[in-house]
Coordinates of C-alpha atoms in Angstrom, one line a residue:
Chain A
M21 CA 2.2 -23.5 25.4
A22 CA 1.3 -25.4 28.6
S23 CA -1.0 -22.7 29.9
R24 CA -3.3 -23.6 27.1
D25 CA -4.6 -26.8 29.0
V26 CA -5.2 -25.0 32.4
V27 CA -8.9 -25.0 32.8
H28 CA -9.8 -21.4 33.1
Y29 CA -13.4 -20.4 34.3
D30 CA -14.7 -17.0 33.0
T31 CA -16.2 -14.5 35.6
P32 CA -19.8 -13.0 34.6
L33 CA -17.7 -9.9 33.5
Q34 CA -15.5 -11.7 30.9
R35 CA -18.9 -13.8 29.5
V36 CA -20.2 -10.5 29.0
L37 CA -17.4 -9.1 27.2
R38 CA -17.1 -12.0 24.9
V39 CA -20.7 -11.9 24.0
L40 CA -20.0 -8.1 23.1
A41 CA -16.9 -9.0 21.0
V42 CA -18.6 -11.7 18.9
I43 CA -21.4 -9.1 18.0
F44 CA -18.9 -6.8 17.1
V45 CA -17.0 -9.3 14.9
V46 CA -20.0 -10.2 13.4
L47 CA -21.2 -6.4 12.5
Y48 CA -17.4 -5.7 11.6
L49 CA -17.7 -8.9 9.0
I50 CA -21.3 -7.5 7.5
W51 CA -19.6 -4.2 7.3
T52 CA -16.4 -5.5 5.4
L53 CA -18.5 -7.8 3.2
L54 CA -22.0 -6.3 2.2
P55 CA -19.9 -3.8 -0.4
F56 CA -18.9 -7.0 -2.0
V57 CA -21.9 -9.0 -1.9
I58 CA -24.1 -5.8 -3.3
M59 CA -21.3 -5.2 -6.1
F60 CA -21.1 -8.9 -7.0
V61 CA -25.2 -9.1 -7.2
S62 CA -25.8 -6.1 -8.7
S63 CA -23.7 -6.7 -11.4
F64 CA -26.3 -9.8 -12.1
K65 CA -28.8 -7.5 -12.0
D66 CA -31.0 -5.3 -14.7
L67 CA -31.1 -2.0 -13.7
L68 CA -34.4 -1.3 -12.6
A69 CA -34.0 -4.0 -10.0
A70 CA -30.8 -3.0 -9.3
F71 CA -32.2 0.8 -8.1
K72 CA -35.3 -1.0 -5.9
L73 CA -34.9 -0.1 -2.3
P74 CA -37.5 -0.7 0.4
E75 CA -38.9 2.1 2.4
V76 CA -36.8 3.9 4.7
G77 CA -36.9 2.5 8.0
D78 CA -38.5 -0.7 6.5
W79 CA -35.8 -3.7 8.0
M80 CA -38.3 -6.4 7.0
G81 CA -37.8 -5.0 3.1
I82 CA -34.3 -6.0 3.0
G83 CA -35.6 -9.1 0.5
V84 CA -36.1 -6.7 -2.2
F85 CA -32.2 -7.2 -2.5
F86 CA -32.8 -11.0 -3.9
D87 CA -35.7 -10.2 -5.8
F88 CA -34.7 -10.4 -9.7
T89 CA -33.9 -12.5 -12.5
P90 CA -30.0 -12.8 -13.2
T91 CA -29.0 -11.5 -16.3
Y92 CA -25.4 -11.6 -17.7
K93 CA -26.1 -8.5 -20.3
H94 CA -23.9 -6.2 -18.4
Y95 CA -20.8 -8.8 -18.7
A96 CA -21.7 -8.9 -22.4
T97 CA -21.9 -4.8 -22.9
L98 CA -18.5 -4.7 -21.3
F99 CA -16.6 -7.1 -23.9
Q100 CA -18.8 -6.3 -26.9
E101 CA -19.3 -2.5 -26.9
N102 CA -16.7 -1.5 -24.4
N103 CA -13.9 -3.3 -25.6
F104 CA -12.8 -4.6 -22.2
G105 CA -10.7 -7.6 -23.4
R106 CA -8.4 -5.0 -24.8
Y107 CA -8.0 -3.0 -21.4
I108 CA -7.5 -6.2 -19.8
M109 CA -4.5 -7.2 -22.0
N110 CA -3.3 -3.3 -21.2
S111 CA -3.5 -4.0 -17.7
L112 CA -1.9 -7.2 -17.6
I113 CA 1.0 -6.4 -20.0
A114 CA 1.6 -3.0 -17.9
A115 CA 1.6 -4.6 -14.6
G116 CA 3.2 -7.9 -15.5
G117 CA 5.9 -5.9 -17.7
S118 CA 6.7 -3.6 -14.8
A119 CA 6.6 -6.4 -12.3
V120 CA 9.2 -8.4 -14.3
I121 CA 11.6 -5.6 -14.8
S122 CA 11.5 -4.6 -11.5
V123 CA 12.2 -8.1 -10.1
I124 CA 14.8 -8.7 -12.4
F125 CA 16.7 -5.6 -12.1
G126 CA 15.9 -5.6 -8.4
S127 CA 17.0 -8.9 -7.4
L128 CA 20.4 -8.2 -9.0
A129 CA 20.8 -4.9 -7.1
A130 CA 19.1 -6.6 -3.8
Y131 CA 21.7 -9.2 -4.1
S132 CA 24.7 -6.9 -4.3
L133 CA 23.4 -4.5 -1.5
S134 CA 23.1 -7.4 0.8
R135 CA 26.6 -8.5 0.1
V136 CA 28.8 -5.4 -0.1
D137 CA 29.3 -2.8 2.6
F138 CA 30.3 0.6 1.5
R139 CA 30.4 4.3 2.7
G140 CA 27.0 5.9 1.7
K141 CA 25.0 2.4 1.6
S142 CA 22.3 3.8 4.2
D143 CA 21.9 6.9 2.3
L144 CA 21.5 5.1 -1.1
F145 CA 18.9 3.0 0.7
F146 CA 17.2 5.8 2.1
W147 CA 17.1 7.2 -1.6
I148 CA 15.8 4.0 -2.9
I149 CA 13.0 4.0 -0.1
S150 CA 11.8 7.4 -0.5
T151 CA 11.5 6.9 -4.0
R152 CA 8.8 4.2 -3.1
M153 CA 7.2 6.5 -0.7
A154 CA 6.8 9.5 -2.5
P155 CA 3.3 10.7 -3.2
V156 CA 2.2 9.8 -6.8
V157 CA 0.5 13.0 -7.7
A158 CA 4.2 14.7 -7.2
V159 CA 6.2 12.3 -9.0
M160 CA 3.8 12.5 -11.9
V161 CA 4.1 16.2 -12.1
P162 CA 8.1 16.0 -13.6
L163 CA 7.3 12.6 -15.0
F164 CA 4.4 14.0 -17.1
A165 CA 6.5 16.5 -18.5
I166 CA 9.4 14.5 -19.3
F167 CA 7.4 11.6 -21.2
R168 CA 5.6 14.2 -22.8
S169 CA 8.6 15.4 -24.6
L170 CA 9.7 11.6 -25.2
D171 CA 6.3 10.8 -26.6
L172 CA 5.8 7.9 -23.9
V173 CA 2.3 9.3 -22.6
G174 CA -0.4 7.2 -23.8
T175 CA 1.6 4.1 -24.5
L176 CA 2.1 1.0 -22.7
P177 CA 6.1 1.3 -22.2
G178 CA 5.6 4.5 -20.7
L179 CA 3.0 3.2 -18.2
I180 CA 5.5 0.3 -17.6
L181 CA 8.0 2.9 -16.9
A182 CA 5.9 4.8 -14.6
Y183 CA 4.9 1.6 -12.4
T184 CA 8.6 0.7 -12.2
T185 CA 9.0 4.1 -10.2
F186 CA 7.3 2.3 -7.4
N187 CA 8.0 -1.4 -8.0
L188 CA 11.5 -1.0 -8.5
P189 CA 12.3 0.3 -5.2
F190 CA 10.0 -2.0 -3.6
A191 CA 11.4 -5.2 -5.4
I192 CA 15.0 -4.1 -4.2
W193 CA 14.1 -3.2 -0.5
I194 CA 12.3 -6.4 -0.1
L195 CA 14.4 -8.7 -2.1
K196 CA 17.5 -7.5 0.4
G197 CA 15.7 -9.0 3.3
F198 CA 15.5 -12.2 1.2
F199 CA 19.3 -12.1 0.1
D200 CA 20.3 -11.4 3.9
N201 CA 19.1 -14.7 5.1
V202 CA 21.0 -16.9 2.6
P203 CA 24.3 -17.4 4.4
Y204 CA 27.3 -16.5 1.8
G205 CA 28.6 -20.0 2.6
I206 CA 26.4 -21.5 0.3
E207 CA 28.0 -19.3 -2.9
E208 CA 31.3 -20.2 -1.4
A209 CA 30.7 -23.9 -1.6
Q210 CA 29.4 -23.3 -5.3
M211 CA 32.7 -21.7 -6.2
V212 CA 34.9 -24.0 -4.4
D213 CA 33.2 -26.8 -6.8
G214 CA 34.3 -24.3 -10.3
A215 CA 31.2 -22.0 -10.2
T216 CA 32.0 -18.7 -11.3
R217 CA 30.7 -15.8 -9.3
F218 CA 27.6 -15.0 -11.5
Q219 CA 26.7 -18.9 -11.4
A220 CA 27.1 -19.1 -7.7
F221 CA 24.5 -16.1 -7.5
T222 CA 22.4 -18.0 -9.8
S223 CA 22.6 -21.3 -7.7
I224 CA 21.3 -19.4 -4.5
L225 CA 18.2 -18.0 -6.6
P226 CA 16.0 -21.2 -6.1
L227 CA 16.5 -20.3 -2.1
V228 CA 14.6 -17.1 -2.5
A229 CA 12.7 -18.2 -5.5
P230 CA 9.0 -18.3 -3.2
G231 CA 9.9 -14.8 -2.0
I232 CA 10.6 -13.4 -5.4
G233 CA 7.6 -15.1 -6.7
A234 CA 5.2 -13.5 -4.1
F235 CA 6.7 -9.9 -4.8
I236 CA 6.0 -10.4 -8.4
V237 CA 2.8 -11.2 -7.6
L238 CA 2.4 -8.0 -5.0
C239 CA 4.3 -6.2 -7.6
V240 CA 1.7 -6.9 -10.3
L241 CA -1.3 -6.0 -7.4
F242 CA -0.1 -2.6 -7.2
A243 CA 0.6 -1.8 -10.6
W244 CA -2.9 -3.3 -11.4
N245 CA -4.9 -1.5 -8.8
D246 CA -3.2 1.9 -9.9
F247 CA -5.5 4.7 -11.0
L248 CA -3.7 7.9 -11.4
F249 CA -0.7 6.8 -13.3
A250 CA -2.8 5.0 -15.7
A251 CA -5.1 7.8 -16.2
I252 CA -2.6 10.5 -16.9
I253 CA 0.4 8.7 -18.3
G254 CA -1.5 5.6 -20.0
S255 CA -4.6 8.0 -20.9
G256 CA -5.6 7.5 -24.8
G257 CA -3.6 4.6 -25.7
A258 CA -2.8 2.5 -22.9
K259 CA -6.2 2.6 -20.9
T260 CA -6.0 0.0 -18.1
L261 CA -9.0 -1.7 -16.5
P262 CA -9.5 1.1 -13.4
V263 CA -9.4 3.8 -15.7
A264 CA -12.0 2.0 -18.2
T265 CA -14.3 1.4 -15.4
R266 CA -14.2 5.0 -14.2
E267 CA -15.0 6.1 -17.9
L268 CA -18.3 4.4 -17.7
V269 CA -19.5 7.3 -15.3
Q270 CA -20.4 9.8 -17.9
P271 CA -22.5 13.0 -16.8
Q272 CA -25.6 12.1 -18.3
N273 CA -25.7 8.3 -18.2
I274 CA -23.8 6.5 -15.5
Q275 CA -23.9 2.7 -16.6
W276 CA -24.2 1.1 -12.9
G277 CA -24.5 -2.4 -14.3
A278 CA -21.8 -2.3 -16.4
I279 CA -19.7 -0.6 -13.4
M280 CA -20.4 -3.0 -11.3
A281 CA -19.7 -5.9 -13.7
A282 CA -16.1 -4.3 -14.5
G283 CA -15.5 -3.9 -10.7
V284 CA -15.7 -7.7 -10.4
V285 CA -14.0 -8.3 -13.4
T286 CA -11.0 -5.9 -12.1
T287 CA -11.3 -7.2 -8.4
A288 CA -11.6 -10.9 -8.6
P289 CA -8.5 -11.9 -10.1
M290 CA -6.3 -9.9 -7.4
M291 CA -8.7 -11.4 -4.9
L292 CA -7.5 -14.8 -5.8
L293 CA -3.4 -13.5 -6.3
G294 CA -4.1 -12.1 -2.8
L295 CA -4.9 -15.3 -1.4
V296 CA -2.3 -17.1 -2.8
I297 CA 0.5 -14.8 -1.3
R298 CA -1.7 -14.4 1.8
K299 CA 1.8 -15.4 3.7
Y300 CA 3.6 -12.5 2.0
L301 CA 0.9 -10.0 2.3
V302 CA 1.7 -8.0 5.4
T303 CA 5.3 -7.9 5.0
G304 CA 4.7 -6.9 1.4
L305 CA 2.1 -3.9 2.4
T306 CA 4.3 -2.8 5.5
M307 CA 7.4 -2.6 3.7
G308 CA 9.1 -5.5 5.3
A309 CA 8.4 -3.3 8.6
V310 CA 6.5 -6.1 10.1
K311 CA 6.6 -9.7 9.5
E312 CA 4.0 -12.3 10.6
Chain B
M5 CA 57.3 -13.9 8.7
S6 CA 56.2 -10.9 6.8
Q7 CA 54.7 -13.1 4.2
T8 CA 52.4 -14.7 6.9
L9 CA 51.5 -11.4 8.3
S10 CA 50.5 -9.7 5.2
L11 CA 48.5 -12.7 4.2
S12 CA 46.4 -12.7 7.6
Q13 CA 46.2 -9.0 7.0
T14 CA 44.3 -9.7 3.5
T15 CA 42.2 -12.4 5.1
L16 CA 41.0 -10.3 8.0
D17 CA 40.0 -7.4 5.4
A18 CA 38.3 -10.3 3.6
V19 CA 36.5 -11.0 6.7
D20 CA 35.9 -7.5 7.6
R21 CA 34.4 -6.7 4.0
F22 CA 31.9 -9.4 4.7
R23 CA 30.8 -8.4 7.9
A24 CA 27.1 -7.6 7.3
R25 CA 25.7 -4.5 8.6
K26 CA 23.9 -5.5 12.2
V27 CA 20.4 -5.8 11.6
S28 CA 18.1 -6.3 14.5
V29 CA 15.4 -9.0 14.4
E30 CA 13.1 -7.2 16.7
V31 CA 9.7 -6.6 15.3
E32 CA 10.3 -3.4 14.3
A33 CA 13.4 -4.4 12.4
R34 CA 13.3 -5.4 8.5
P35 CA 12.4 -9.1 9.9
L36 CA 13.1 -10.8 6.8
S37 CA 16.6 -9.9 7.5
A38 CA 17.8 -12.1 10.6
E39 CA 21.3 -11.5 11.8
L40 CA 23.8 -13.2 9.5
P41 CA 26.1 -15.9 11.3
T42 CA 29.8 -14.4 11.7
P43 CA 31.3 -15.2 8.4
T44 CA 34.0 -17.8 8.7
S45 CA 35.2 -17.6 5.2
F46 CA 38.9 -17.0 4.4
N47 CA 38.4 -16.9 0.7
P48 CA 39.0 -13.4 -0.9
A49 CA 35.9 -11.4 -1.2
A50 CA 35.0 -10.3 -4.6
R51 CA 36.0 -6.8 -5.7
K52 CA 33.5 -4.1 -4.7
A53 CA 33.4 -3.4 -8.3
Y54 CA 31.7 -6.6 -9.0
Y55 CA 28.7 -5.6 -7.0
F56 CA 28.5 -2.5 -8.4
Y57 CA 28.4 -3.6 -11.9
L58 CA 25.3 -5.9 -10.5
M59 CA 23.7 -2.9 -9.0
A60 CA 24.3 -0.6 -11.8
P61 CA 21.1 -1.1 -14.2
A62 CA 18.6 -0.9 -11.3
I63 CA 20.3 2.1 -9.9
A64 CA 20.4 3.9 -13.3
L65 CA 17.1 2.7 -14.2
L66 CA 15.7 4.4 -11.1
A67 CA 18.1 7.4 -11.5
F68 CA 16.2 7.8 -14.9
I69 CA 12.9 7.3 -13.4
S70 CA 13.6 9.2 -9.8
L71 CA 16.3 11.5 -9.7
Y72 CA 16.2 13.0 -13.1
P73 CA 12.3 13.7 -12.4
F74 CA 13.3 15.1 -9.1
F75 CA 15.7 17.8 -10.6
W76 CA 13.2 18.4 -13.4
L77 CA 10.5 19.3 -10.6
I78 CA 13.0 21.8 -9.0
V79 CA 13.4 23.3 -12.4
M80 CA 10.0 23.2 -13.2
A81 CA 9.1 25.0 -9.8
F82 CA 10.7 28.0 -10.8
Q83 CA 9.3 28.3 -14.3
K84 CA 5.9 29.7 -15.4
G85 CA 4.2 28.4 -18.7
D86 CA 4.1 25.1 -20.5
M87 CA 7.1 23.4 -21.7
G88 CA 8.5 25.0 -24.7
A89 CA 7.6 28.4 -23.7
V90 CA 8.9 28.8 -20.4
E91 CA 9.8 31.8 -18.5
W92 CA 11.8 32.1 -15.2
V93 CA 10.2 33.4 -12.3
G94 CA 12.6 32.6 -9.5
F95 CA 10.2 32.3 -6.2
K96 CA 7.2 33.5 -7.3
N97 CA 5.6 30.0 -7.4
F98 CA 6.6 29.6 -3.9
T99 CA 5.6 33.0 -2.7
D100 CA 2.4 32.9 -4.3
L101 CA 1.2 29.5 -2.3
A102 CA 1.8 31.4 1.0
S103 CA -1.2 33.3 0.2
D104 CA -3.1 30.6 -1.6
G105 CA -6.2 29.7 0.4
R106 CA -6.7 26.4 -1.1
F107 CA -3.2 25.3 -0.5
L108 CA -3.4 26.1 3.3
S109 CA -6.6 24.7 3.8
G110 CA -5.6 21.6 1.6
W111 CA -2.8 21.1 4.4
V112 CA -5.5 21.4 7.1
L113 CA -8.1 19.3 5.2
L114 CA -5.3 16.7 4.7
F115 CA -4.5 16.6 8.5
K116 CA -7.9 16.5 9.5
Y117 CA -9.0 13.5 7.1
S118 CA -5.9 11.8 8.2
A119 CA -6.4 12.1 11.9
M120 CA -10.0 10.6 11.6
C121 CA -9.1 7.9 9.6
L122 CA -6.2 7.2 11.8
F123 CA -7.9 7.5 14.8
L124 CA -11.1 4.8 13.5
Q125 CA -8.2 2.7 12.0
V126 CA -6.1 2.1 14.8
G127 CA -9.2 2.2 17.1
I128 CA -11.3 -0.6 15.0
G129 CA -8.0 -2.4 13.9
V130 CA -6.4 -3.1 17.5
L131 CA -9.6 -4.1 19.0
L132 CA -10.4 -6.6 16.2
A133 CA -7.2 -8.2 16.4
V134 CA -7.2 -8.6 20.3
I135 CA -10.7 -10.5 19.8
V136 CA -9.7 -12.1 16.6
N137 CA -6.0 -13.1 18.0
G138 CA -6.3 -16.9 19.0
S139 CA -9.8 -17.3 18.2
R140 CA -11.2 -20.6 16.7
Y141 CA -12.0 -18.8 13.4
E142 CA -8.7 -16.6 13.1
K143 CA -8.0 -18.0 10.0
F144 CA -11.5 -17.4 8.3
L145 CA -11.9 -14.2 9.9
V146 CA -8.3 -12.9 8.4
T147 CA -9.3 -14.1 5.0
A148 CA -12.5 -12.3 5.2
L149 CA -10.8 -9.3 6.3
L150 CA -8.0 -9.2 3.5
M151 CA -10.6 -8.8 0.9
P152 CA -10.8 -5.2 0.9
M153 CA -7.2 -4.2 0.5
M154 CA -7.2 -6.4 -2.7
M155 CA -9.8 -3.8 -4.5
A156 CA -8.4 -1.1 -6.6
P157 CA -9.2 2.0 -4.9
A158 CA -10.5 3.9 -8.0
V159 CA -13.0 0.5 -8.1
A160 CA -13.7 1.0 -4.4
G161 CA -14.6 4.5 -5.0
L162 CA -17.1 3.8 -7.9
L163 CA -18.8 1.0 -5.8
W164 CA -18.9 3.6 -2.9
L165 CA -20.5 5.9 -5.2
F166 CA -23.0 3.4 -5.6
L167 CA -23.7 2.6 -2.4
Y168 CA -24.0 6.0 -1.3
N169 CA -26.2 7.3 -4.0
G170 CA -29.2 9.3 -2.9
T171 CA -31.8 7.5 -4.8
F172 CA -30.7 3.7 -4.9
G173 CA -27.6 3.6 -2.7
W174 CA -27.8 0.8 -0.1
Y175 CA -25.7 2.7 2.5
H176 CA -28.1 5.8 2.0
W177 CA -30.7 3.5 2.9
I178 CA -29.1 2.2 5.8
F179 CA -28.1 5.6 6.8
Q180 CA -31.5 7.0 6.5
S181 CA -33.1 4.1 8.2
L182 CA -30.9 4.7 11.2
G183 CA -31.8 7.9 11.2
I184 CA -27.9 9.4 10.7
L185 CA -28.9 11.0 7.9
E186 CA -31.7 13.1 6.5
T187 CA -32.5 13.6 2.8
G188 CA -29.7 13.9 0.2
S189 CA -26.6 12.0 -0.3
I190 CA -24.1 11.7 2.0
L191 CA -21.5 13.0 -0.6
S192 CA -23.8 16.0 -1.4
S193 CA -23.2 17.9 1.5
A194 CA -20.1 20.0 2.5
K195 CA -20.7 18.9 6.0
T196 CA -20.8 15.2 5.6
S197 CA -19.0 14.6 2.4
M198 CA -15.7 14.3 4.4
Y199 CA -17.0 11.5 6.6
A200 CA -18.1 9.7 3.6
L201 CA -14.5 9.5 2.6
V202 CA -13.1 8.6 5.7
L203 CA -15.8 5.8 6.1
V204 CA -14.2 4.2 2.7
D205 CA -10.7 4.4 3.8
V206 CA -11.6 3.0 7.2
W207 CA -13.4 0.1 5.5
Q208 CA -10.4 -0.7 3.0
W209 CA -7.6 -0.3 5.1
T210 CA -8.5 -1.1 8.8
P211 CA -7.9 -4.8 8.0
L212 CA -3.9 -3.7 7.3
I213 CA -3.8 -2.2 10.6
T214 CA -5.8 -5.8 12.4
L215 CA -3.3 -7.6 10.3
I216 CA -0.2 -5.6 11.8
A217 CA -1.5 -5.8 15.0
L218 CA -2.1 -9.3 15.1
A219 CA 1.8 -10.1 13.7
G220 CA 2.8 -7.7 17.0
L221 CA 0.1 -9.7 19.2
K222 CA 1.9 -13.1 17.8
R223 CA 5.3 -11.7 19.3
V224 CA 4.0 -10.7 22.9
P225 CA 6.0 -13.3 25.1
R226 CA 3.8 -15.5 26.9
D227 CA 5.8 -16.3 29.5
Q228 CA 5.7 -12.6 30.3
M229 CA 2.0 -12.6 30.5
E230 CA 1.8 -15.5 32.7
A231 CA 4.6 -14.5 35.2
N232 CA 2.6 -11.5 35.5
M233 CA -0.6 -13.3 35.4
V234 CA 0.7 -15.8 38.6
D235 CA 1.8 -12.1 40.2
G236 CA -1.8 -11.4 40.3
A237 CA -2.7 -9.0 37.2
S238 CA -5.9 -8.7 36.1
P239 CA -6.2 -9.3 32.3
A240 CA -6.8 -5.6 31.9
R241 CA -3.6 -5.0 33.9
N242 CA -2.0 -7.5 31.6
F243 CA -2.9 -5.9 28.6
F244 CA -1.6 -2.6 29.2
A245 CA 1.5 -3.5 31.0
I246 CA 2.6 -6.3 28.8
V247 CA 0.6 -6.4 25.7
M248 CA 0.6 -2.8 24.7
P249 CA 4.6 -2.0 25.0
N250 CA 5.2 -4.8 22.6
L251 CA 2.4 -3.6 20.2
Y252 CA 3.5 0.1 20.2
P253 CA 6.5 -0.3 17.9
V254 CA 4.3 -2.1 15.2
L255 CA 1.7 0.5 15.7
L256 CA 3.6 3.2 15.3
I257 CA 4.6 1.8 12.1
A258 CA 1.3 1.2 11.1
V259 CA 0.2 4.4 11.7
L260 CA 3.2 6.2 9.7
L261 CA 2.7 4.1 6.8
R262 CA -0.7 4.9 6.8
F263 CA -0.4 8.4 6.9
M264 CA 1.8 8.4 4.2
D265 CA -0.5 6.4 2.2
N266 CA -3.0 9.4 2.9
F267 CA -0.5 11.4 0.7
R268 CA 0.0 8.5 -2.0
F269 CA -3.5 7.4 -2.6
I270 CA -6.2 9.9 -3.7
D271 CA -7.9 7.5 -6.3
H272 CA -11.2 7.1 -4.1
I273 CA -11.4 10.6 -3.3
L274 CA -10.9 11.4 -7.1
V275 CA -13.6 9.3 -8.0
L276 CA -16.3 10.1 -5.3
T277 CA -16.1 13.9 -4.8
G278 CA -13.1 15.1 -6.8
G279 CA -12.4 17.5 -3.9
G280 CA -16.1 18.7 -3.7
P281 CA -18.7 20.3 -2.7
A282 CA -17.4 23.5 -2.2
N283 CA -14.1 22.2 -1.5
S284 CA -14.7 20.9 1.5
T285 CA -13.0 17.3 0.8
K286 CA -10.0 19.5 -1.2
I287 CA -7.2 17.9 0.6
L288 CA -3.6 18.9 -0.8
P289 CA -3.1 15.9 -3.2
I290 CA -6.1 16.6 -5.0
Y291 CA -5.6 20.2 -5.1
L292 CA -2.2 19.5 -6.8
F293 CA -3.7 17.1 -9.0
E294 CA -6.1 19.8 -9.9
V295 CA -3.6 22.3 -10.5
A296 CA -1.6 20.2 -12.7
F297 CA -3.4 18.1 -14.2
K298 CA -6.8 19.9 -14.8
F299 CA -5.3 23.6 -15.2
F300 CA -2.1 22.5 -16.7
D301 CA -0.1 24.8 -14.8
L302 CA 2.7 22.6 -14.2
G303 CA 4.9 25.4 -12.6
R304 CA 2.5 26.0 -9.7
G305 CA 2.1 22.3 -9.3
A306 CA 5.6 21.5 -9.5
A307 CA 6.2 24.0 -6.5
I308 CA 3.4 22.4 -4.5
A309 CA 4.4 18.8 -5.1
L310 CA 8.1 19.6 -3.9
V311 CA 6.6 21.4 -0.5
L312 CA 4.6 17.8 -0.5
L313 CA 7.8 15.9 -1.2
V314 CA 10.1 17.4 1.7
V315 CA 7.3 16.6 4.0
T316 CA 7.2 13.0 3.1
I317 CA 10.8 12.7 2.9
I318 CA 10.8 13.8 6.4
L319 CA 8.1 11.3 7.4
G320 CA 10.0 8.6 5.4
K321 CA 13.3 9.6 7.6
I322 CA 11.4 9.1 10.9
L323 CA 9.5 5.8 9.2
V324 CA 12.8 4.3 8.4
G325 CA 14.5 5.7 12.0
V326 CA 11.4 3.3 13.5
F327 CA 12.4 0.7 11.2
D328 CA 16.2 0.5 12.3
R329 CA 15.6 1.3 15.8
P330 CA 17.4 -1.3 18.5
T331 CA 15.6 -3.0 21.0
S332 CA 13.9 -0.8 23.7
G333 CA 15.0 -2.7 26.7
G334 CA 13.8 -5.3 28.9
R335 CA 13.8 -8.3 26.5

C-alpha cells in the first residue's frame, strides 16, 4: 500500500474526468433516492397536496413538493380500516417461520454435506441450487395444484411451506460454505474430550452463528418481499404486506396516500435489517458466488 | 505385520473419506469455502450413514416441495382441464404452444427486456463501481445504493406507478419537463411501456451490479497495476489490461444472476402494466401467470412452465460451471 503515499498530480484531462465522475455520482444518487423521498413525504401528505405539481418545464416550481401540512391520517387508515396490524403479523409469521425451518433443516444438511463425500454429490448440489433458481411462476403452477388438494391454499402453513421452496436450498447452499471453513479438528478435539458426534456438531455451531444469523435475516427478507406466492398461495386467509398494499389499488379508487404509507411500513424494517447484515448482503444476493 | 498393514489401510481410508472436495479460492468460486487444510486426523470417520441421517430431513422436505411438484408439473403438462375432471391430451399442450403467438412473442419480449436491463445495469453499475471504489465517501455511497434492493419489488412497482402517473406523477413531470415525453403516461403507450419497466429494474438492481463489481475491484492485484504503471502504461491501458480481466468473472456471474432473476421476478411488471398495453410488456413469465392463474388453464400453463424451467436449468448449469471454474491462469 506504499503507493498510496506517492504524490500524484492530475493532468487536466484527469481533472475534467474527476469532475464528470462527481456529477455522475450525484445525479445517480438523486435518481436512486428521490423515489424514497417522494414515497416518504407523500405518505404524510393530504391527497390534494400530494397531487400538486408545478407547470411542465417550471423547474423553479419544485418547491411545491414541500408545501404541505403533515398528516398522519394515512397511517391511521391503514391500521384502523385496513387491518394492517394483522397483515404485519401474517408477514412476520410466514417469513419468520420459513426462515427458521430453512435454517434448522438447512444447517443440518449443510453440515453433513460439508463433511462427507459421496458419489452424485455434485448432482445433489445442482438439484438444490436449481430449486432456488427456478422461476417462481413456473414452480407455482404444480405447487398450487398440490396445495389446493391438501387445503393449504390461503393458510399460513401453506405460505411458510411455499417460501421454504426458495429459502431451504438457499440456506443449504450458503451455510455449507460456512461449515467448510470450520476445521474438522475442532470436532475431533471435542470428541476426544468425550463429546458424542452430535455434541461435537453443536459445539461448532457458535463458530458459524454470525453467518447463520445473517442468513436467517436474508431468508426473512426474501420471504417478506415476495409477492407472487403470497398473492396466489396466500390469497384469502394469509394476506401479507405486499399483497395488502397491492389491494389498495382499486379500479375506482386508488388510495395513493395509504399506498405510500403502506410502502413505508413494508420497506422501513427491511432497510434496517439490510443495514444490519450489510456485510453478508452481496454474498447472500449472489448465492455466495461473490464475497466482499 | 498384517495387523499393522490393515490398520494403516483403514486409517488411509479414513483420511481419504475426509478429503474435502477441492474448492477453489478464486473470486468466482464460492468464496466462503476456503480450501480445507489437509486432514491430519487418524480417528476413524463417522459412518456415512450418520451424515445421511442428518441430511435426510432437509432432503425429504425439499423433495416434497420441489421434486414432487416437478413430477406433477410433467403430468399436468399432458393433461387438459382442472384437477378432478382431467383428460389426457398427449403432446397437444406443447404442439399448441408452437402456434401460439403470445408464447413466441413472450420469449422475444423477455430477451428484449433482459438485454436492455442488463446493458444499462452493467454499464452504469461498473462505471459507478470504478468511481466509488476507494473514494472517501465509499461507505456512505454504498449504503445509499443499497436502499432500492431492500424494497419489495411489488411495492417498488406501486411506488413507480405513482411516480409515472400521467396527472400527478413527479417522474412524469420530469420527463415532460425534459421534453422526452409528450402527453400521456409512459405506461399508457405500447411504444414506451417497456422502457418504463426497464427503468424500474435498473433503478432497483443496478446497485447489485455495482456491489458485485466493487467486490471484484477489491481483488484486483495492486502490484500488477503498479508494475504496469512503472512500465509506462496509461491509466486507461491499466484499466483494460489489468482491471477488466479480473473483473470479467464476477461480472459474468452478475449478468447470469440478473438474467435468471428476470425470469424469476415479475412482481413489479404485474403491478405496473400486467402485460399491457396491447401486450407490449407481456414477457413470458407474465404470460404464464395469466394462463395459469387468470384463465386457470393449468395444463397449458404447465407446458409453458416446463419449457421455462428447462431453459432456467440450462442457464443454471452454465452459472454453476462459472462458479466452479478453476483459475484462468496468470496469477
